Amino acid sequence: MEVNKDLKKPYGICPAARTIWNADESYNKKGMEKYLTWLLDNGAQSLSIVGSTGENMAMSEVEQKEVLGHVASFIDGQVPLVGGTGKYDTHTTLDLSKYAESVGYDALLVLLPFYYTPHKKSVLQHYRNLRKELSVQMYIYNNPWFAGYELNTPEVQSLIEDGTIQGIKAAHGDPNRVHDLKYYMGDKITVFYGHDYCGMEAYMGGADGWLSGLPAILPKQCRAIQDAVWSGSIEAARKAMNNVIPFVNYFLYDKENGVPHWLEICNYTLTAQGLDVGLPRRPAGDLDDANKKKIEKLLADME
């Protein structure tokens, strides 16, 4: 199907929003509303809902639809909305995608079919089959860490040229992937940088936005990086990036046997900024006191 030209184009700081749970692990609508309002108040320009950072793998399809529907109703067109709908199989992905389209999402973020690692020909056809039945914008979630592989630039370009997709979340982390995609496809493709450690470099390579976990917990600081690059001030961009480097290094690398988990870090970072977001769903949990103190100090040291 042809893409609906009336849909908003996602751009800029697009937090991969957390999903907020009650103590009994049911969906916390009021908590989610307060969190989304905080994101918008702190510089978010688009929102990505029930992606990886939103714990989509910890939800049933019924729960995903509940969250997608609630957020669409609450946001009510204020900013472009991206809905995470990718599953391994085309059938389930299409069901979730049609639902997201029906409640008003501007774009879908569709993870590469994962776990069984299908061959590339079938993956490309997966996206083409989705396009046959959807008029919403579709972005590939090109995440080799979660899917076990990624599409290369020529493969992505083939889907852009035939109108199957309109954008991509480049989640490997290497900003060269962003630069490469924009070099070959320019304004034909919307490219979101999809990791946490090279936001400045990705924007300098032409990224149209930043969609990952870091903007979901430090939106104001990420917005400062983006705005500095887009204003043409390399010195200001480096200063803004330097502001978050200690936190990024803690977030990604300061671990012992995998502890603390990044979902746990996300929630406590929000809690330390005054938001009542509770805990991730189990098996993730709470941080120990030592890690909580680390986060509090890292936040206190930021500008």
XYZ file of C-alpha atoms in Angstrom:
303
model
C 0.000 0.000 0.000
C 1.059 3.606 -0.489
C 2.219 5.477 2.593
C -0.250 7.963 4.045
C 1.310 11.362 3.296
C -0.653 13.045 6.110
C 1.282 11.251 8.860
C 3.817 13.169 10.934
C 7.469 12.406 10.266
C 9.331 11.365 13.427
C 12.534 13.322 14.013
C 14.980 14.596 16.583
C 15.121 13.382 20.160
C 12.895 10.308 20.127
C 13.181 8.515 23.478
C 12.764 4.765 23.415
C 10.314 5.206 26.254
C 10.260 2.983 29.291
C 6.984 1.273 30.166
C 5.922 2.041 33.725
C 4.651 -0.793 35.925
C 2.770 -0.900 39.196
C 4.215 -2.851 42.127
C 2.224 -5.903 40.985
C 3.733 -5.527 37.464
C 0.460 -4.405 35.884
C 0.569 -1.421 33.542
C 0.676 1.908 35.382
C -1.253 4.339 33.179
C -0.898 7.368 35.437
C 2.787 6.718 35.946
C 3.252 6.431 32.191
C 1.438 9.710 31.595
C 3.637 11.553 34.099
C 6.756 10.054 32.552
C 5.770 10.949 28.980
C 4.923 14.491 30.072
C 8.362 14.756 31.682
C 10.018 13.578 28.454
C 8.197 16.217 26.425
C 8.953 18.907 28.997
C 12.645 18.012 28.763
C 13.106 18.186 25.018
C 11.648 15.065 23.403
C 10.391 15.796 19.879
C 8.997 12.347 19.033
C 8.257 9.231 21.099
C 8.945 5.543 20.519
C 6.612 3.241 22.453
C 7.010 -0.454 23.421
C 10.386 -0.874 21.816
C 13.232 -2.759 23.457
C 13.737 -0.149 26.177
C 9.971 -0.279 26.683
C 10.278 -3.976 27.613
C 8.226 -5.287 24.699
C 9.803 -8.701 25.185
C 8.339 -8.760 28.697
C 4.776 -8.195 27.445
C 2.038 -10.244 25.887
C 0.578 -8.979 22.625
C -2.551 -7.946 24.523
C -0.425 -5.833 26.867
C 1.481 -4.268 23.981
C -1.801 -3.190 22.431
C -2.957 -1.799 25.769
C 0.136 0.382 26.071
C 0.108 1.417 22.410
C -3.537 2.412 22.604
C -3.255 4.280 25.884
C -0.224 6.300 24.809
C -1.785 7.231 21.460
C -4.879 8.489 23.270
C -2.860 10.405 25.855
C -0.438 12.059 23.424
C -3.279 12.860 21.015
C -1.104 14.096 18.172
C 1.216 16.361 20.183
C 4.330 14.765 18.672
C 5.048 12.013 16.132
C 4.592 8.526 17.577
C 6.583 5.409 16.681
C 5.166 2.035 17.724
C 7.335 -1.017 18.303
C 5.629 -3.946 16.568
C 8.389 -6.305 15.462
C 8.048 -10.013 16.195
C 9.745 -13.013 14.635
C 6.840 -13.908 12.376
C 5.115 -11.781 9.775
C 1.620 -12.780 10.947
C 2.013 -11.466 14.511
C 3.989 -8.419 13.401
C 1.209 -7.527 10.982
C -1.463 -7.893 13.652
C 0.348 -5.541 16.044
C 1.208 -3.164 13.212
C -2.387 -2.896 12.035
C -3.442 -2.138 15.586
C -0.813 0.594 15.974
C -1.881 2.067 12.651
C -5.537 2.005 13.691
C -4.940 3.976 16.907
C -2.926 6.701 15.227
C 0.780 5.867 15.169
C 2.762 7.775 12.569
C 5.410 5.106 12.107
C 6.260 1.552 13.086
C 9.618 0.362 14.370
C 9.918 -3.219 13.163
C 12.760 -5.292 14.575
C 14.490 -7.716 12.240
C 12.995 -11.217 12.583
C 15.052 -12.680 15.409
C 15.963 -15.894 17.251
C 15.696 -18.249 14.263
C 17.955 -15.963 12.173
C 16.121 -16.247 8.839
C 18.048 -15.759 5.604
C 18.229 -12.259 4.171
C 15.947 -12.923 1.201
C 13.112 -13.890 3.533
C 13.802 -10.892 5.775
C 13.489 -8.463 2.871
C 10.269 -10.183 1.826
C 8.998 -9.932 5.414
C 9.077 -6.132 5.178
C 7.604 -6.123 1.680
C 4.733 -8.312 2.836
C 4.028 -5.908 5.688
C 3.972 -2.956 3.300
C 1.328 -4.650 1.149
C -1.166 -4.282 4.009
C -0.049 -1.103 5.782
C -0.147 2.591 4.890
C 1.786 3.760 7.956
C 5.475 4.716 7.760
C 7.772 1.783 8.526
C 11.273 1.906 9.993
C 13.606 -1.065 10.224
C 14.989 -1.668 13.690
C 18.428 -2.746 12.484
C 19.761 -4.261 15.699
C 22.418 -6.969 15.300
C 22.767 -7.354 19.082
C 19.154 -8.479 19.496
C 18.540 -10.109 16.099
C 21.927 -11.733 15.507
C 22.476 -10.011 12.135
C 21.793 -6.714 10.374
C 20.876 -5.471 6.923
C 23.672 -3.741 5.024
C 23.353 -0.460 3.162
C 22.497 -1.950 -0.273
C 19.806 -4.147 1.306
C 18.297 -1.183 3.125
C 18.487 0.883 -0.048
C 16.522 -1.735 -1.981
C 13.662 -1.353 0.525
C 13.833 2.437 0.339
C 13.818 2.510 -3.451
C 10.728 0.314 -3.784
C 8.846 2.266 -1.101
C 8.713 -0.538 1.453
C 10.348 1.423 4.277
C 10.836 5.080 5.042
C 13.515 4.934 7.702
C 15.750 2.969 10.005
C 17.008 2.817 13.556
C 20.717 2.094 13.178
C 21.328 0.289 16.464
C 24.774 -1.220 15.979
C 26.327 1.841 17.570
C 28.995 2.670 14.998
C 28.090 6.148 13.691
C 29.628 5.272 10.328
C 26.487 3.268 9.601
C 24.462 6.463 9.903
C 26.863 8.368 7.659
C 26.853 5.597 5.054
C 23.058 5.412 4.883
C 22.698 9.180 4.551
C 25.458 9.356 1.938
C 23.783 6.841 -0.344
C 20.136 7.742 0.299
C 20.111 11.309 1.572
C 16.649 12.681 2.243
C 15.020 9.538 0.890
C 15.606 7.891 4.273
C 15.068 8.955 7.876
C 17.972 7.641 9.942
C 17.819 7.489 13.718
C 20.987 6.784 15.652
C 20.016 3.819 17.787
C 22.683 3.404 20.463
C 23.943 5.457 23.386
C 27.649 6.191 23.078
C 28.142 8.176 19.843
C 25.214 10.548 19.609
C 27.331 13.554 18.666
C 29.252 11.646 16.012
C 26.044 10.228 14.533
C 24.507 13.683 14.233
C 27.650 14.921 12.520
C 27.234 12.021 10.092
C 23.749 13.223 9.215
C 21.415 11.504 11.684
C 17.840 12.768 11.581
C 17.342 11.898 15.231
C 18.369 9.823 18.229
C 16.229 6.862 19.287
C 17.632 4.782 22.126
C 17.667 4.323 25.877
C 19.796 7.360 26.757
C 17.260 9.923 25.465
C 14.630 8.072 27.521
C 16.430 8.882 30.766
C 18.500 11.988 29.914
C 16.385 13.742 27.273
C 17.519 17.271 28.117
C 21.197 16.378 27.877
C 20.709 14.495 24.598
C 18.749 17.404 23.163
C 21.658 19.715 24.000
C 24.000 17.515 21.942
C 21.631 17.458 18.988
C 20.912 21.175 19.041
C 24.593 22.065 19.231
C 25.418 19.962 16.170
C 22.444 21.260 14.226
C 23.404 24.842 15.047
C 26.871 24.197 13.623
C 28.825 24.640 16.850
C 31.313 21.787 17.127
C 32.774 23.219 20.340
C 29.336 23.331 21.988
C 28.554 19.835 20.716
C 31.738 18.412 22.212
C 30.996 20.129 25.501
C 27.464 18.708 25.545
C 28.740 15.227 24.692
C 31.462 15.449 27.342
C 28.702 16.193 29.836
C 27.211 12.703 29.403
C 30.323 10.593 28.728
C 30.873 9.550 32.374
C 27.241 8.436 32.627
C 27.381 6.612 29.279
C 30.501 4.731 30.339
C 28.783 3.699 33.564
C 25.565 2.792 31.750
C 27.281 0.551 29.217
C 30.516 -0.711 30.726
C 30.718 -0.465 34.536
C 29.501 -3.975 35.291
C 30.532 -7.064 37.201
C 29.109 -10.305 35.792
C 26.443 -8.277 33.999
C 25.390 -6.372 37.122
C 23.769 -3.832 37.086
C 21.380 -4.457 34.202
C 20.706 -1.494 31.926
C 16.937 -1.642 32.513
C 17.566 -1.304 36.243
C 19.863 1.653 35.588
C 17.173 3.304 33.456
C 14.559 3.119 36.170
C 16.735 4.342 38.989
C 18.095 7.191 36.870
C 14.512 8.359 36.393
C 13.722 7.820 40.075
C 16.758 9.906 41.065
C 15.375 12.732 38.925
C 12.114 12.748 40.871
C 9.936 10.384 38.836
C 8.033 7.539 40.474
C 8.626 4.828 37.859
C 8.944 1.739 40.034
C 10.991 -1.215 38.803
C 11.343 -3.137 35.546
C 9.470 -6.405 35.252
C 11.220 -9.444 36.662
C 13.714 -11.018 36.291
C 15.225 -7.506 36.366
C 14.864 -5.719 39.671
C 16.267 -2.957 41.850
C 19.814 -1.647 42.146
C 21.947 -2.061 45.229
C 22.823 1.007 47.285
C 26.311 1.323 45.800
C 24.986 1.641 42.261
C 22.252 4.030 43.342
C 24.904 6.290 44.856
C 26.947 6.099 41.643
C 23.970 7.278 39.610
C 23.168 10.060 42.052
C 26.747 11.348 41.838
C 26.837 11.097 38.041
C 23.627 13.108 37.811
C 24.874 15.673 40.322
C 28.060 16.155 38.294
C 26.153 16.891 35.066
C 25.388 20.390 33.896
